[in-house]
Short mmCIF file of C-alpha atoms in Angstrom, two decimals:
data_model
loop_
_atom_site.label_atom_id
_atom_site.label_comp_id
_atom_site.label_asym_id
_atom_site.label_seq_id
_atom_site.Cartn_x
_atom_site.Cartn_y
_atom_site.Cartn_z
CA MET A 5 -85.62 15.82 -53.49
CA GLY A 6 -84.82 19.39 -53.72
CA VAL A 7 -84.12 21.09 -57.21
CA VAL A 8 -80.65 22.21 -57.82
CA ASN A 9 -81.03 23.62 -61.46
CA VAL A 10 -77.44 24.95 -62.67
CA THR A 11 -78.59 26.23 -65.87
CA PRO A 12 -79.41 29.63 -67.84
CA ASP A 13 -82.64 28.29 -69.11
CA SER A 14 -85.17 25.79 -66.89
CA PHE A 15 -88.24 26.94 -66.97
CA SER A 16 -88.52 28.17 -63.37
CA ASP A 17 -85.30 29.14 -62.17
CA GLY A 18 -83.35 29.52 -65.02
CA GLY A 19 -79.89 31.36 -64.56
CA LEU A 20 -80.44 32.28 -60.59
CA TYR A 21 -77.82 29.09 -59.39
CA LEU A 22 -75.70 29.18 -62.37
CA ASP A 23 -72.70 30.38 -60.71
CA PRO A 24 -71.59 27.33 -58.87
CA ARG A 25 -71.27 29.09 -55.22
CA ALA A 26 -74.84 30.16 -55.91
CA ALA A 27 -75.76 26.75 -56.71
CA ILE A 28 -73.91 25.10 -53.49
CA ALA A 29 -75.36 27.85 -51.28
CA HIS A 30 -79.18 27.10 -52.70
CA GLY A 31 -78.46 23.57 -52.50
CA GLU A 32 -77.01 24.05 -48.77
CA GLU A 33 -80.57 25.85 -47.84
CA LEU A 34 -82.58 23.30 -49.61
CA ALA A 35 -80.82 20.41 -47.27
CA ALA A 36 -81.36 22.50 -43.93
CA GLN A 37 -84.97 22.98 -44.79
CA GLY A 38 -85.95 19.33 -45.17
CA ALA A 39 -84.60 17.99 -48.66
CA ALA A 40 -83.08 14.19 -48.07
CA ILE A 41 -81.91 14.44 -52.04
CA LEU A 42 -80.38 16.90 -54.13
CA ASP A 43 -80.64 16.82 -57.90
CA VAL A 44 -78.57 18.54 -59.60
CA GLY A 45 -78.57 19.18 -63.44
CA GLY A 46 -76.71 21.06 -65.89
CA GLU A 47 -78.89 20.74 -68.65
CA SER A 48 -82.87 22.14 -69.05
CA THR A 49 -85.04 19.49 -70.16
CA ARG A 50 -88.00 22.10 -70.50
CA PRO A 51 -90.05 21.75 -73.15
CA GLY A 52 -87.74 22.53 -76.51
CA ALA A 53 -85.05 23.02 -74.50
CA ALA A 54 -81.35 22.88 -76.92
CA GLU A 55 -79.13 20.16 -75.85
CA VAL A 56 -75.69 20.89 -73.77
CA ALA A 57 -72.68 19.79 -75.11
CA VAL A 58 -71.00 17.19 -72.47
CA ALA A 59 -67.90 19.79 -71.55
CA GLU A 60 -70.77 22.29 -70.76
CA GLU A 61 -72.82 20.55 -68.68
CA LEU A 62 -69.32 18.44 -66.75
CA ARG A 63 -68.34 22.50 -66.10
CA ARG A 64 -71.39 23.12 -64.77
CA VAL A 65 -72.46 19.79 -62.75
CA GLU A 66 -69.19 19.10 -61.11
CA PRO A 67 -67.74 21.69 -58.82
CA VAL A 68 -71.85 21.56 -57.68
CA VAL A 69 -71.97 17.89 -56.99
CA ALA A 70 -68.41 18.15 -54.69
CA GLY A 71 -69.34 21.17 -53.10
CA LEU A 72 -72.80 19.73 -52.00
CA ALA A 73 -71.54 16.17 -51.05
CA GLY A 74 -71.30 17.12 -47.17
CA THR A 75 -74.54 18.47 -46.74
CA GLY A 76 -75.68 15.31 -45.49
CA ALA A 77 -78.24 14.77 -48.02
CA GLU A 78 -77.85 12.26 -50.78
CA ILE A 79 -76.68 13.63 -54.20
CA SER A 80 -78.55 13.03 -57.42
CA VAL A 81 -77.22 14.29 -60.99
CA ASP A 82 -79.86 14.67 -63.24
CA THR A 83 -77.92 13.86 -66.97
CA SER A 84 -78.58 11.21 -69.81
CA LYS A 85 -74.88 11.55 -70.58
CA GLU A 86 -72.62 8.91 -69.07
CA PRO A 87 -69.57 11.17 -69.14
CA VAL A 88 -71.36 13.72 -66.99
CA ALA A 89 -72.96 11.16 -64.63
CA GLU A 90 -68.91 9.32 -64.32
CA ALA A 91 -67.78 12.77 -63.13
CA ALA A 92 -70.59 13.32 -60.81
CA LEU A 93 -70.48 9.47 -59.33
CA ASP A 94 -66.69 10.28 -58.91
CA ALA A 95 -67.67 13.65 -57.04
CA GLY A 96 -69.78 12.15 -54.64
CA ALA A 97 -73.08 11.67 -56.39
CA THR A 98 -74.62 8.51 -55.66
CA ILE A 99 -77.87 8.67 -57.87
CA VAL A 100 -78.29 8.90 -61.79
CA ASN A 101 -81.33 10.57 -62.56
CA ASP A 102 -82.08 9.95 -66.50
CA VAL A 103 -84.77 11.31 -68.22
CA THR A 104 -84.04 9.15 -71.00
CA ALA A 105 -84.36 5.66 -68.85
CA LEU A 106 -80.92 4.52 -70.03
CA ARG A 107 -81.48 4.95 -73.64
CA GLY A 108 -79.65 8.61 -74.64
CA ASP A 109 -76.51 6.81 -73.44
CA PRO A 110 -75.50 3.24 -74.67
CA GLU A 111 -72.82 3.36 -71.66
CA MET A 112 -74.95 4.49 -69.27
CA ALA A 113 -76.48 1.55 -67.69
CA ALA A 114 -72.96 -0.24 -67.47
CA LEU A 115 -71.64 2.36 -65.61
CA VAL A 116 -74.62 2.68 -62.92
CA ALA A 117 -74.23 -1.02 -62.77
CA ASP A 118 -70.32 -1.03 -62.05
CA ARG A 119 -70.95 2.09 -59.62
CA GLY A 120 -73.88 0.52 -57.35
CA ALA A 121 -75.31 3.99 -58.30
CA GLY A 122 -79.18 4.67 -57.95
CA VAL A 123 -80.95 5.75 -60.77
CA VAL A 124 -84.59 6.76 -61.57
CA LEU A 125 -86.05 5.69 -65.23
CA MET A 126 -88.15 8.06 -66.19
CA HIS A 127 -90.88 8.36 -69.06
CA MET A 128 -90.65 10.40 -71.73
CA ALA A 129 -92.09 10.92 -75.21
CA GLY A 130 -89.55 12.12 -77.59
CA ASP A 131 -87.24 14.56 -76.41
CA PRO A 132 -87.37 17.86 -75.03
CA ARG A 133 -87.12 19.39 -78.42
CA THR A 134 -90.33 17.43 -79.56
CA MET A 135 -91.66 15.96 -76.77
CA GLN A 136 -95.14 18.47 -76.45
CA MET A 137 -95.64 18.22 -80.09
CA ASN A 138 -99.45 17.17 -80.15
CA PRO A 139 -98.68 13.73 -77.47
CA GLU A 140 -100.99 11.28 -77.85
CA TYR A 141 -101.86 8.15 -76.22
CA GLY A 142 -104.56 5.41 -76.32
CA ASP A 143 -104.66 4.67 -72.44
CA VAL A 144 -101.45 6.73 -71.10
CA VAL A 145 -101.33 5.21 -67.65
CA ALA A 146 -101.25 1.76 -69.38
CA GLU A 147 -98.83 2.81 -71.70
CA VAL A 148 -96.62 4.58 -69.10
CA ARG A 149 -96.86 1.61 -66.66
CA ASP A 150 -95.42 -0.79 -69.74
CA PHE A 151 -92.82 1.38 -70.19
CA LEU A 152 -91.79 1.74 -67.12
CA ALA A 153 -91.75 -1.92 -66.53
CA ALA A 154 -90.07 -2.40 -69.88
CA ARG A 155 -87.51 -0.26 -69.09
CA LEU A 156 -87.15 -1.63 -65.37
CA ALA A 157 -86.42 -5.19 -66.98
CA ALA A 158 -83.70 -3.83 -69.39
CA ALA A 159 -81.95 -2.11 -66.30
CA SER A 160 -81.95 -5.51 -64.23
CA ALA A 161 -80.88 -7.53 -67.31
CA ALA A 162 -78.04 -4.86 -67.67
CA GLY A 163 -76.95 -6.02 -64.10
CA ILE A 164 -78.53 -2.97 -62.08
CA ASP A 165 -79.66 -3.84 -58.60
CA GLU A 166 -83.23 -3.69 -58.78
CA SER A 167 -83.23 -2.64 -54.94
CA ARG A 168 -81.71 0.78 -56.36
CA ILE A 169 -84.41 1.76 -59.06
CA TRP A 170 -86.80 4.17 -59.08
CA LEU A 171 -89.31 5.03 -61.29
CA ASP A 172 -90.77 8.26 -62.52
CA PRO A 173 -93.97 8.58 -65.05
CA GLY A 174 -92.29 11.87 -66.14
CA ILE A 175 -95.42 14.45 -65.51
CA GLY A 176 -94.78 16.96 -68.14
CA PHE A 177 -92.84 14.78 -70.55
CA GLY A 178 -94.78 14.54 -73.60
CA LYS A 179 -98.06 14.28 -72.01
CA THR A 180 -101.07 17.34 -72.46
CA ALA A 181 -102.61 18.72 -69.03
CA GLU A 182 -105.07 15.77 -69.13
CA HIS A 183 -102.52 13.15 -69.56
CA ASN A 184 -100.85 14.19 -66.37
CA PHE A 185 -103.90 14.52 -64.51
CA GLU A 186 -104.31 10.84 -65.76
CA LEU A 187 -101.48 9.82 -64.93
CA LEU A 188 -101.91 11.51 -61.42
CA ARG A 189 -104.88 9.57 -60.77
CA GLY A 190 -103.84 6.10 -61.63
CA LEU A 191 -100.43 6.20 -59.83
CA ASP A 192 -101.68 2.83 -57.91
CA GLN A 193 -100.83 1.05 -61.14
CA LEU A 194 -97.43 2.39 -61.26
CA VAL A 195 -96.69 1.70 -57.77
CA ALA A 196 -97.66 -1.70 -58.19
CA LEU A 197 -94.96 -2.44 -60.36
CA GLY A 198 -92.99 -2.97 -56.75
CA ARG A 199 -90.39 -0.15 -57.09
CA PRO A 200 -90.36 3.74 -55.51
CA ILE A 201 -92.22 6.24 -57.65
CA LEU A 202 -90.60 9.57 -58.05
CA VAL A 203 -93.31 12.50 -58.80
CA GLY A 204 -92.07 15.82 -60.19
CA THR A 205 -95.39 18.30 -60.72
CA SER A 206 -93.33 21.47 -59.14
CA ARG A 207 -94.69 24.54 -60.71
CA LYS A 208 -95.38 23.12 -64.00
CA SER A 209 -97.56 24.43 -66.55
CA PHE A 210 -100.09 21.89 -66.47
CA ILE A 211 -101.06 23.19 -62.68
CA GLY A 212 -101.28 26.62 -64.76
CA ARG A 213 -104.26 24.91 -67.18
CA ALA A 214 -106.43 23.77 -64.04
CA ASP A 215 -105.92 27.60 -62.65
CA GLY A 216 -104.62 29.76 -65.05
CA SER A 217 -101.72 30.64 -62.76
CA GLU A 218 -98.12 31.62 -64.24
CA THR A 219 -94.89 29.74 -63.30
CA ASP A 220 -94.15 31.32 -59.84
CA ASP A 221 -97.49 30.95 -58.68
CA ARG A 222 -98.01 27.33 -58.23
CA LEU A 223 -97.02 26.64 -54.98
CA GLY A 224 -100.54 25.58 -53.66
CA GLY A 225 -100.91 23.33 -56.73
CA THR A 226 -97.98 21.78 -56.47
CA ILE A 227 -98.24 20.98 -52.93
CA ALA A 228 -101.82 19.60 -53.45
CA THR A 229 -100.64 17.57 -56.43
CA SER A 230 -97.23 16.14 -54.26
CA ILE A 231 -99.58 15.28 -51.56
CA LEU A 232 -102.36 13.54 -53.71
CA ALA A 233 -99.20 11.52 -55.23
CA ALA A 234 -97.73 10.83 -51.74
CA ALA A 235 -100.80 9.50 -50.51
CA ALA A 236 -101.34 7.44 -53.67
CA GLY A 237 -97.70 5.91 -52.96
CA ALA A 238 -95.22 8.04 -54.30
CA SER A 239 -91.70 7.69 -52.50
CA VAL A 240 -89.90 10.70 -53.56
CA LEU A 241 -91.36 14.29 -54.52
CA ARG A 242 -88.90 16.25 -56.70
CA VAL A 243 -89.93 20.10 -55.73
CA HIS A 244 -88.44 23.86 -55.52
CA ASP A 245 -90.00 24.52 -52.44
CA VAL A 246 -88.47 22.57 -49.98
CA ARG A 247 -89.62 23.96 -46.87
CA GLU A 248 -93.16 24.07 -47.73
CA MET A 249 -93.22 21.27 -49.29
CA SER A 250 -91.80 19.32 -45.70
CA GLN A 251 -94.38 21.17 -43.75
CA ALA A 252 -97.14 19.95 -46.01
CA LEU A 253 -96.05 16.41 -45.69
CA THR A 254 -95.16 16.61 -41.66
CA VAL A 255 -98.80 17.81 -41.28
CA SER A 256 -100.51 15.54 -43.73
CA SER A 257 -98.33 12.66 -42.16
CA ALA A 258 -99.88 13.91 -39.21
CA VAL A 259 -103.23 13.70 -39.89
CA LEU A 260 -103.07 10.65 -42.04
CA GLY A 261 -101.46 8.26 -39.47
#
């Protein structure tokens, strides 16, 4: 899953693709490099990020989704707002990547069910404005697993086809660096829930906690964590650097058989 951020303030590439033409060109490049899915987002969810109005998020996202719909890659919209998701689905998206796991907008579950869309349910403690304020867990793997199991059940009860539901432990969303490492070590417990697991470690700060690297120098850490996640059973890897990640997956798959 290649990241297409149409935002001025995302932690890694904010502002680079705010112009729709630049975002579309970037998405086309990621698809050519091997991205099976393009995840288009118009609202940053980095720690401390401000909320974006629906109209502004729509203005950012809709033309980019429409422009990428013919790339051959599946299009995901990274939003927790039902009007934005609806417009993106109308424009050619087939997946809603909801960091609130359908809790942010009471209309979202019905939209996904009615449209037969795929959905990613992610764990996040608090919201982007509060999530990194001293997050605490007794057993982070067990608590995230139980949360995802509960949201999976809620989504199914809302009429969403279980075969269209993916789960995301929310690396970096309301977790310390050690929480993130614990989740990666315990990923098999999430895989045991029986749904595809999406993991997004790309360029995140916990990598820098391990080796002191800055945001733009975390490709090696991204590849290491992503390959370990894939080996543990993750089905989808959300990354910025698609070419390098595709090569790493191809070679590691050849080695592992």
